[in-house]
Structure formats: C-alpha cells, structure tokens
CSV table of C-alpha atoms in Angstrom, one decimal:
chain,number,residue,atom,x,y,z
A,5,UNK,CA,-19.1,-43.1,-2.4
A,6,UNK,CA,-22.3,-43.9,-0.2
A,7,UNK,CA,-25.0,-41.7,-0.8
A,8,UNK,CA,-25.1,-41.2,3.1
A,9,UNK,CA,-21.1,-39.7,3.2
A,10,UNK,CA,-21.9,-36.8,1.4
A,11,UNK,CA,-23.6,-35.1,4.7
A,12,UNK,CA,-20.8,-36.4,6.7
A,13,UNK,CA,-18.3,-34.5,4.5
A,14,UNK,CA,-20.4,-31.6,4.3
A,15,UNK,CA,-20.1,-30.9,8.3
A,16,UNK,CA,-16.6,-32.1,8.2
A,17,UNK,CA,-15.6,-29.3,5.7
A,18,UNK,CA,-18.0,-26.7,7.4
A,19,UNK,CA,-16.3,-27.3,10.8
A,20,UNK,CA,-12.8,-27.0,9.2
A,21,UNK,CA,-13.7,-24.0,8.2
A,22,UNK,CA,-15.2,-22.3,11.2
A,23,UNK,CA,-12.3,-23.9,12.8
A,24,UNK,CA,-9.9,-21.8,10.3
A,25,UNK,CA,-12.1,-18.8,10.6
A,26,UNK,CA,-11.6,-18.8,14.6
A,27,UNK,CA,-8.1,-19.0,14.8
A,28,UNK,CA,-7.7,-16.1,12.2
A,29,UNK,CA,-9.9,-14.4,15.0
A,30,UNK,CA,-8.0,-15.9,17.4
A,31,UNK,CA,-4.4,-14.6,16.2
A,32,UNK,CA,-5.2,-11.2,15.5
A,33,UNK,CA,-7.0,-10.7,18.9
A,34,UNK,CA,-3.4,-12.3,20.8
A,35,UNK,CA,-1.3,-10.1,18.3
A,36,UNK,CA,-3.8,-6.5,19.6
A,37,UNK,CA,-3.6,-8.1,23.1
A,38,UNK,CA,0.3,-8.5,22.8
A,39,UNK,CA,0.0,-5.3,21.8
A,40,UNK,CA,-1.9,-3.4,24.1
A,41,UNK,CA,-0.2,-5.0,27.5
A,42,UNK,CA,3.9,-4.5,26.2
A,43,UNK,CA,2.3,-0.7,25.1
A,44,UNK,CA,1.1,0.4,28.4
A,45,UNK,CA,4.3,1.4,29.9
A,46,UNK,CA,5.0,3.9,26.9
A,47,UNK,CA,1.7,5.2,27.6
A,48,UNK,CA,1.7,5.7,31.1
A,49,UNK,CA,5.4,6.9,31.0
A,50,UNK,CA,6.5,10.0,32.4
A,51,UNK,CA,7.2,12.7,29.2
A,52,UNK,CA,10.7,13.6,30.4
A,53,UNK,CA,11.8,9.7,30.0
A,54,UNK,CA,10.4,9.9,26.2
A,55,UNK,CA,12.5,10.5,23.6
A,56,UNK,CA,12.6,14.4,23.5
A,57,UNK,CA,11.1,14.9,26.7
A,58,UNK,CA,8.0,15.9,25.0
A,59,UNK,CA,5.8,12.5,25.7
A,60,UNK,CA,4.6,9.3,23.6
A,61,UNK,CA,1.9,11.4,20.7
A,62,UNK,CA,5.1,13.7,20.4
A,63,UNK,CA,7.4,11.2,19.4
A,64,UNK,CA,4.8,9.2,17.0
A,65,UNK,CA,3.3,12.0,15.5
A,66,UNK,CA,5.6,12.8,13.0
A,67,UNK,CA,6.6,9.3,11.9
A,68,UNK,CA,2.9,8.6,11.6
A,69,UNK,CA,2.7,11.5,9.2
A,70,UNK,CA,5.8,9.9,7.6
A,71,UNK,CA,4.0,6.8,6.8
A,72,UNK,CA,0.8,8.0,5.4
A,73,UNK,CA,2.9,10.4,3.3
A,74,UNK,CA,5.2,8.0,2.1
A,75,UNK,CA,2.6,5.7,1.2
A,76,UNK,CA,0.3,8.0,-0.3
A,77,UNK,CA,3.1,8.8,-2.5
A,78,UNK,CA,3.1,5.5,-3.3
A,79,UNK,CA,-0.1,5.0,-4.3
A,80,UNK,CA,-1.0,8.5,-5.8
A,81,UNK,CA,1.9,6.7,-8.4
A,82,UNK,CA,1.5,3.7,-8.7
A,83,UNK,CA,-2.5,3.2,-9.3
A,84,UNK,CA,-2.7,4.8,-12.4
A,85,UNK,CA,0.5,3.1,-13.9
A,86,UNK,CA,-1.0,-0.5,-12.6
A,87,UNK,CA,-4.7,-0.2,-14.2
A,88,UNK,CA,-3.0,1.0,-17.4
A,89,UNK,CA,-0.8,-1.5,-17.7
A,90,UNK,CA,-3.1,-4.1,-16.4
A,91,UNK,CA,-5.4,-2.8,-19.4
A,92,UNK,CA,-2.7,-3.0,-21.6
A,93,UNK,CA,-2.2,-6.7,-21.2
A,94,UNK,CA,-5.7,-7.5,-21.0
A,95,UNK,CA,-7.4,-5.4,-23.8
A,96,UNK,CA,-4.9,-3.6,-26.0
A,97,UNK,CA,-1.5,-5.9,-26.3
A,98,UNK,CA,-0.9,-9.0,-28.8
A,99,UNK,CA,-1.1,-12.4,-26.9
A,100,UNK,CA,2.6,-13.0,-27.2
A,101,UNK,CA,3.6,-9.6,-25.6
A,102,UNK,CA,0.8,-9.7,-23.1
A,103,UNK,CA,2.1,-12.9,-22.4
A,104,UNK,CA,5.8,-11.3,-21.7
A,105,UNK,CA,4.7,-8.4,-19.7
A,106,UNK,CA,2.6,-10.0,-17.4
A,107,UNK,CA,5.3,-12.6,-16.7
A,108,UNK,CA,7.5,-9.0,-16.1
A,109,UNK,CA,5.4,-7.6,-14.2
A,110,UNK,CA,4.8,-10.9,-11.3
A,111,UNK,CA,8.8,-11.1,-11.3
A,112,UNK,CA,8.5,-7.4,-10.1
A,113,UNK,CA,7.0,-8.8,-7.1
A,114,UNK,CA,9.1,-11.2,-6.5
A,115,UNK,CA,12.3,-8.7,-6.0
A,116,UNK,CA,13.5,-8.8,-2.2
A,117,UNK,CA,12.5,-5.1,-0.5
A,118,UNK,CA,15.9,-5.0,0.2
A,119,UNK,CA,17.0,-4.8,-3.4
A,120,UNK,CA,14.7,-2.0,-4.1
A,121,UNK,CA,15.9,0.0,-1.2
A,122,UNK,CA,19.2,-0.8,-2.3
A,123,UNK,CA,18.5,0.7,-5.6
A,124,UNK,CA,16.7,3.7,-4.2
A,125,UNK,CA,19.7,4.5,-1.8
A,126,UNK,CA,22.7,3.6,-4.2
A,127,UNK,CA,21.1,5.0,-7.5
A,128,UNK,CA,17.8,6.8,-7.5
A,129,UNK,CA,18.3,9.4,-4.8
A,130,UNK,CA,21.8,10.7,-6.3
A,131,UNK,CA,20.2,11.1,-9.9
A,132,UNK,CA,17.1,12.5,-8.6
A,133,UNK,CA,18.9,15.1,-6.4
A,134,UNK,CA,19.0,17.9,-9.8
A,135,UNK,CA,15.0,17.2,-10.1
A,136,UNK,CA,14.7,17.9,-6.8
A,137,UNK,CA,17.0,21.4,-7.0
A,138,UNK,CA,15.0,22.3,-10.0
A,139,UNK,CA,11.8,21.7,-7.9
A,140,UNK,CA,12.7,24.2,-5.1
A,141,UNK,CA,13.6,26.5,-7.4
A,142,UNK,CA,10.9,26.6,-9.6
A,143,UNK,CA,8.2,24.7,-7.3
A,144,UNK,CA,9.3,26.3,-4.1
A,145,UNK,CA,6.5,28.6,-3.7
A,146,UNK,CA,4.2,25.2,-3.1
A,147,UNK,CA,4.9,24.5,0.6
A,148,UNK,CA,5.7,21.0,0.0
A,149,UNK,CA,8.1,21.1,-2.7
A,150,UNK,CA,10.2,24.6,-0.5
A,151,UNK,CA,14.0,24.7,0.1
A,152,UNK,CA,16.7,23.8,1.0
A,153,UNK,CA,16.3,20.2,-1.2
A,154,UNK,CA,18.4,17.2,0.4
A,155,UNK,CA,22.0,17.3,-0.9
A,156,UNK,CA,21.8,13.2,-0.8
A,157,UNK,CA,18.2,13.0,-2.4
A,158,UNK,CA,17.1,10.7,0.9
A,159,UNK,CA,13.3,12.5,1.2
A,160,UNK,CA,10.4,11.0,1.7
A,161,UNK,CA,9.7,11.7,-1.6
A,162,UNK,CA,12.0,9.4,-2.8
A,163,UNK,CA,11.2,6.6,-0.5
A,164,UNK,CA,7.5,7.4,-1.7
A,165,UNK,CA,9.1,6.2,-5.5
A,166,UNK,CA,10.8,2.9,-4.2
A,167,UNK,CA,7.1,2.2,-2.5
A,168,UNK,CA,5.2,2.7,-5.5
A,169,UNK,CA,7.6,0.3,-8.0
A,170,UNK,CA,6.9,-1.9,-5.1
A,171,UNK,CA,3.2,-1.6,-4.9
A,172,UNK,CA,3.1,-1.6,-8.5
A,173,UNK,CA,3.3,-5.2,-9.4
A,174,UNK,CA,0.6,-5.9,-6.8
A,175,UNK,CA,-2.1,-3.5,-8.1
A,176,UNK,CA,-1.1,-4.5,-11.9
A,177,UNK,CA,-1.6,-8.2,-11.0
A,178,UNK,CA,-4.8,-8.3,-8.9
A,179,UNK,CA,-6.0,-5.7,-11.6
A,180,UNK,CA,-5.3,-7.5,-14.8
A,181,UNK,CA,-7.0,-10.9,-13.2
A,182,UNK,CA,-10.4,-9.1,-12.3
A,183,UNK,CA,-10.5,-7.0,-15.9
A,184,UNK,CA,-9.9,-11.0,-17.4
A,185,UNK,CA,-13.1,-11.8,-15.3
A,186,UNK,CA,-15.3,-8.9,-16.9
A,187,UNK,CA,-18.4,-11.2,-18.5
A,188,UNK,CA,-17.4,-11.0,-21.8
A,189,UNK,CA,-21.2,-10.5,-23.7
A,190,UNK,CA,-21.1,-7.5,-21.9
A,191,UNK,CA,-18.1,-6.4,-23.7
A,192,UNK,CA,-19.2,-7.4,-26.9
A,193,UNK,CA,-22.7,-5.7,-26.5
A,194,UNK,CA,-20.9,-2.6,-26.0
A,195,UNK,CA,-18.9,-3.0,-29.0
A,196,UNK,CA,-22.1,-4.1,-31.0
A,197,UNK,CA,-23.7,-1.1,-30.0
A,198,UNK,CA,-21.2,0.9,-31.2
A,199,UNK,CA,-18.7,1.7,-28.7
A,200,UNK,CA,-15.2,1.9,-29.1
A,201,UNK,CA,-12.5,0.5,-27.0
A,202,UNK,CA,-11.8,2.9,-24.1
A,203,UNK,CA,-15.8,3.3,-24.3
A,204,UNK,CA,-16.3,-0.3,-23.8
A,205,UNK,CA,-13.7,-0.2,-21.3
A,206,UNK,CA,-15.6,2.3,-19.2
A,207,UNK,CA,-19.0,1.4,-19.4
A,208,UNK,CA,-18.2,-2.4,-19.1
A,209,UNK,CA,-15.0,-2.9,-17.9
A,210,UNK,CA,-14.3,-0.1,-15.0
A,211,UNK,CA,-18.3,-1.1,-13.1
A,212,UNK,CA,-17.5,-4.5,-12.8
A,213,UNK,CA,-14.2,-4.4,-11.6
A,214,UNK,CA,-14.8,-1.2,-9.7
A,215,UNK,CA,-15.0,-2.9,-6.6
A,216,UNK,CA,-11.7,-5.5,-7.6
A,217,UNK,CA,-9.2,-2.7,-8.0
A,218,UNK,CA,-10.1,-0.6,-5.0
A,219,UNK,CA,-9.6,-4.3,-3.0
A,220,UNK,CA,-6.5,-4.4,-5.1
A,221,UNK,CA,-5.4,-0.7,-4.1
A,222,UNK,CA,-5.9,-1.6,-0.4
A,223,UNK,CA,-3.4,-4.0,-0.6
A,224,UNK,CA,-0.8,-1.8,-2.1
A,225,UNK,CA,-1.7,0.3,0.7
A,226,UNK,CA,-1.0,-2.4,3.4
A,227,UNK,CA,2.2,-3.1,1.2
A,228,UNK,CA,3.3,0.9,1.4
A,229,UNK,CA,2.3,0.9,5.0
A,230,UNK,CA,4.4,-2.0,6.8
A,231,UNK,CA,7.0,-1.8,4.2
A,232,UNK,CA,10.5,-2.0,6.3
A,233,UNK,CA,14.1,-2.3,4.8
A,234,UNK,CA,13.7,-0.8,2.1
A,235,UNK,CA,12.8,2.7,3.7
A,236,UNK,CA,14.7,2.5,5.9
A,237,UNK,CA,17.7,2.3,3.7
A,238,UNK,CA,15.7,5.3,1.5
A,239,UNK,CA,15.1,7.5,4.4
A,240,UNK,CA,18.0,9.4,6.9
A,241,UNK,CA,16.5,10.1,10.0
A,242,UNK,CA,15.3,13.5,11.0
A,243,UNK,CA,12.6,16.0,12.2
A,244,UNK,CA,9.0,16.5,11.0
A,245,UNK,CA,9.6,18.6,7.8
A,246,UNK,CA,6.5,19.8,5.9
A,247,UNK,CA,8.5,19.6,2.6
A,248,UNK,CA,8.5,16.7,0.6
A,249,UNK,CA,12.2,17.3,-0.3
A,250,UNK,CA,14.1,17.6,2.5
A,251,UNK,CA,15.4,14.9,5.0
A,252,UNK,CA,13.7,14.2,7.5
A,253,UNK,CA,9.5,12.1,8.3
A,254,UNK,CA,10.7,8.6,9.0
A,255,UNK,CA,8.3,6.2,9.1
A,256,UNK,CA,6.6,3.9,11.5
A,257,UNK,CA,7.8,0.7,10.3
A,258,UNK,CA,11.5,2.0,9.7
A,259,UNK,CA,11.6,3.3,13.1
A,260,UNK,CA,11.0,-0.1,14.7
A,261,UNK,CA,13.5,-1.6,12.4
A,262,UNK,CA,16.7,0.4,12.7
A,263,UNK,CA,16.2,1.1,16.6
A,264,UNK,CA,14.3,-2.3,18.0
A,265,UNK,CA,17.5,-4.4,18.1
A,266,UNK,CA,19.6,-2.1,20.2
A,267,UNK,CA,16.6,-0.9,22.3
A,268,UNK,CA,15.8,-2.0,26.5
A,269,UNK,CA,13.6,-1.0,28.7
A,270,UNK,CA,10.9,1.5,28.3
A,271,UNK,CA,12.2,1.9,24.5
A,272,UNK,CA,11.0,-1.8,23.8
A,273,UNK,CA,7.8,-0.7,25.1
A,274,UNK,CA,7.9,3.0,22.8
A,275,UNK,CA,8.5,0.9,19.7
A,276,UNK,CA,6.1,-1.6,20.7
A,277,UNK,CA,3.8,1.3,21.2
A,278,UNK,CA,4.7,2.7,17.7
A,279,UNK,CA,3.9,-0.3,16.3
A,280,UNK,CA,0.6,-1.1,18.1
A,281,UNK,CA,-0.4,2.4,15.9
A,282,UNK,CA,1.0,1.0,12.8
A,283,UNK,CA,-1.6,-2.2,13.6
A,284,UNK,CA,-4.8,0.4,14.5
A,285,UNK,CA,-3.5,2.6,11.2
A,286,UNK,CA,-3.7,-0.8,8.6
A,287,UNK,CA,-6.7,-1.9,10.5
A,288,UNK,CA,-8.3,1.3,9.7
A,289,UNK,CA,-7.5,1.2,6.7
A,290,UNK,CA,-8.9,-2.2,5.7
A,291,UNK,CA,-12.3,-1.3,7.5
A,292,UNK,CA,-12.5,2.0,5.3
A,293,UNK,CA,-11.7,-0.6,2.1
A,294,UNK,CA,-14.2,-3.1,3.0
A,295,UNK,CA,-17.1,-0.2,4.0
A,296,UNK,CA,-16.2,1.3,0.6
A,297,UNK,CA,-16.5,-2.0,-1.3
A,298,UNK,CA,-19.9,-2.8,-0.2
A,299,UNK,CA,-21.1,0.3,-1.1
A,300,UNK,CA,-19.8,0.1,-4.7
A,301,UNK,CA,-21.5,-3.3,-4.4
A,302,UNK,CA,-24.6,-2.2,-3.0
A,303,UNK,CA,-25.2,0.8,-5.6
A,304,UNK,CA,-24.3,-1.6,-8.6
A,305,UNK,CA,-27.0,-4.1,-7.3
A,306,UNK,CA,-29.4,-1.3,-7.3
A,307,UNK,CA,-28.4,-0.4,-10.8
C-alpha cells in the first residue's frame, strides 16, 4: 500500500462512520416523530371516548405502574443471581465447568420469549399459587403482599419471575466478559498483599467493572421493559391493584400486543400513545444509566 492511501482511508472510514452515527440519529428522531404525530389524537381526545371515560393519563397510568413493577421485579432478582454467577465462572469455578455454564447460561438467551411465557402460564403460576396463599396469610399485613391471592397465580409477581430468568442471561453474560477484563496485576497485588478472594474481588474486581455491570443492568432493564409475549401470556388483564398478588397491572408492552391487531380508529392512536410513553420511559431510563456511568467514571479517575 502507497504511503499516500493511508490518509485516503483514514477520511473514508471517518465519514462511514459519521454517516452511521447520523442515521442512528436519524431513525430514532423519525421513530419519536412517528410517534408524536399518530399520538396527538389520543391526546386531544375527548375523556368520554377513552377507555373508561376517564381520559388518556387514566388509562396509562396504571399499566405504566405495571411495567416499572414488573420490571423492577425483574431486576431486584435477577442482578444478584447474574454477578454471582458471572463471578462463579470467572473467579471461583474449574475451567471445564466454567466452560459448561457459561455455554448454559448464553443458551438461556437464546430461548424464544414465547417459550418462557409459555412456561410461566402453563407451569410456574399453578405451582406458585400455595406460595402465594401462604404469603397473604402470613405476609398480608405488608400492603403488597394483602389478600385475596390469584386463584390462577397470573400476578404481576409472577410475570416479574419470567422477566428476571429472561434478563438473567443478559446481565450474567455482559458481567462475566467485563470481570474477564479486570487488569489482572491488580488482582494479583491484592492477593500478594494479602487479601483473600472475595477481598480481592471487592477492592479489584467490583471498581473496575462498577461502571460495566450497571451498563449491563440497563439492558436487562430495556429487556424487562419492552418485553411482549411473554407477559402477556403471564399476566390476565385487570385493574390497578396495589398487591403484588392479585390479578390485575398489565403492562405497557402487553397492552399494545393483545389489543393493537383488533384495534381502529382513535384506539390505534391510544396504543400508539401508550407506546410513545413506553419510548420516553426506556429513553429515560438509558439517560439515567449513561449520567450514572460517567459519574462512576469520573470519581474513579479522581481516585
């Protein structure tokens, strides 16, 4: 290669990539814009055409609360599982079972959401249904866990457990690849110094990848978030309840599912609505992530 193509290249690639970078820009703006324009009617509707009569923040107010509480579910689960599994496999297992339970753990991800909300509707809501009677019975006096508990064991609850074996193998993959990147004199001058494992792990481990996991946690949340058929099969429709174990707080993304295919007229435009909240919720979200990234990054620099 001529010492003069280099350059060349070099504004090829850089303009390929601005180029990319635009059109990310691009599509999110025509999705927000797509958005905003089918929306308007919901939002300028008159409340006694709305479903309940009650207008548009009455109907999405409680299958927003659905969401966040099925996903936080989700997460509030499946986090600590992931990092201790992902620290299994990278500082505690042999190679050869390391090896297997990684392999495990990305074929998780690779199950259909379908499947898993086949499973959660089939089999995990009828064997969970005596946990949850024992809950309101001996829990009941914590306003989320009060009676009567769902006969059919299709709760939030239980659509919170599908989400967080879904988000699972997510946070356990991105996880285990940052902890592998951890500089590894670092680990052995903690070891030298005298520290054991799980001290090692905390001084060494947890800083560097502090900022990895809560990236990776983020997109568990995304996952949790816009997840679809599978709780939509979980979940049977019904009012706001404040319980966590009785039927009822559908979510956003289920909502638009089971009712977008039969819907016309201004009900296009209320689920188009619901989902234009869905896109400001998840965009939220992700800002919050990044802002709390670069200050993880920002203080470890200073340290």
């Amino acid at each position: 290669m001529a010492a003069g193509d280099s350059p060349r290249g070099d504004k090829v690639f850089s303009t390929l990539a601005l180029v990319a970078g635009c059109l990310i820009l691009a599509v999110l703006f025509g999705v927000a814009a797509f958005l905003i324009v089918q929306a308007m009617p919901a939002f300028l509707a008159d409340p006694a055409d709305m479903p309940g009569g009650e207008g548009f923040f009455a109907y999405i107010w409680p299958i927003v609360i659905g969401t966040v509480i099925a996903a936080a579910i989700a997460l509030v689960i499946a986090t600590p599982i992931a990092i201790g599994v992902a620290l299994f496999i990278t500082h505690f297992a042999p190679r050869r079972i390391a090896a297997g339970l990684g392999y495990v753990v990305d074929l998780l991800a690779a199950i259909p959401s379908v499947i898993y909300g086949a499973w959660g509707a089939a089999f995990l809501a009828k064997e969970i249904s005596p946990a949850y009677a024992w809950m309101t019975q001996n829990l009941g006096w914590i306003p989320i866990f009060e009676g009567p508990a769902s006969a059919t064991g299709k709760t939030i609850l239980t659509a919170g457990i599908v989400l967080s074996v879904m988000v699972l193998p997510i946070i356990t993959s991105l996880s285990r690849e940052i902890f592998l990147q951890t500089p590894k004199l670092h680990e052995e001058a903690a070891l030298a110094l005298g520290a054991t494992r799980w001290e090692m792990i905390r001084m060494a481990v947890f800083p560097f990848a502090r900022p990895g996991v809560i990236s990776a946690v983020m997109l568990g949340l995304g996952r949790a978030l816009g997840e679809t058929m599978a709780v939509a099969l979980v979940l049977s429709s019904g009012a706001l309840t404040v319980s966590l174990l009785q039927s009822g707080n559908q979510t956003i993304a289920a909502e638009i599912a089971l009712n977008f295919p039969e819907a016309s007229g201004l009900k296009v435009s209320i689920l188009i609505a619901a989902g234009l909240v869905l896109f400001l919720i998840t965009l939220a979200v992700n800002m919050v992530a990044r802002w709390i990234i670069s200050r993880h990054k920002e203080f470890s620099g200073a340290n």
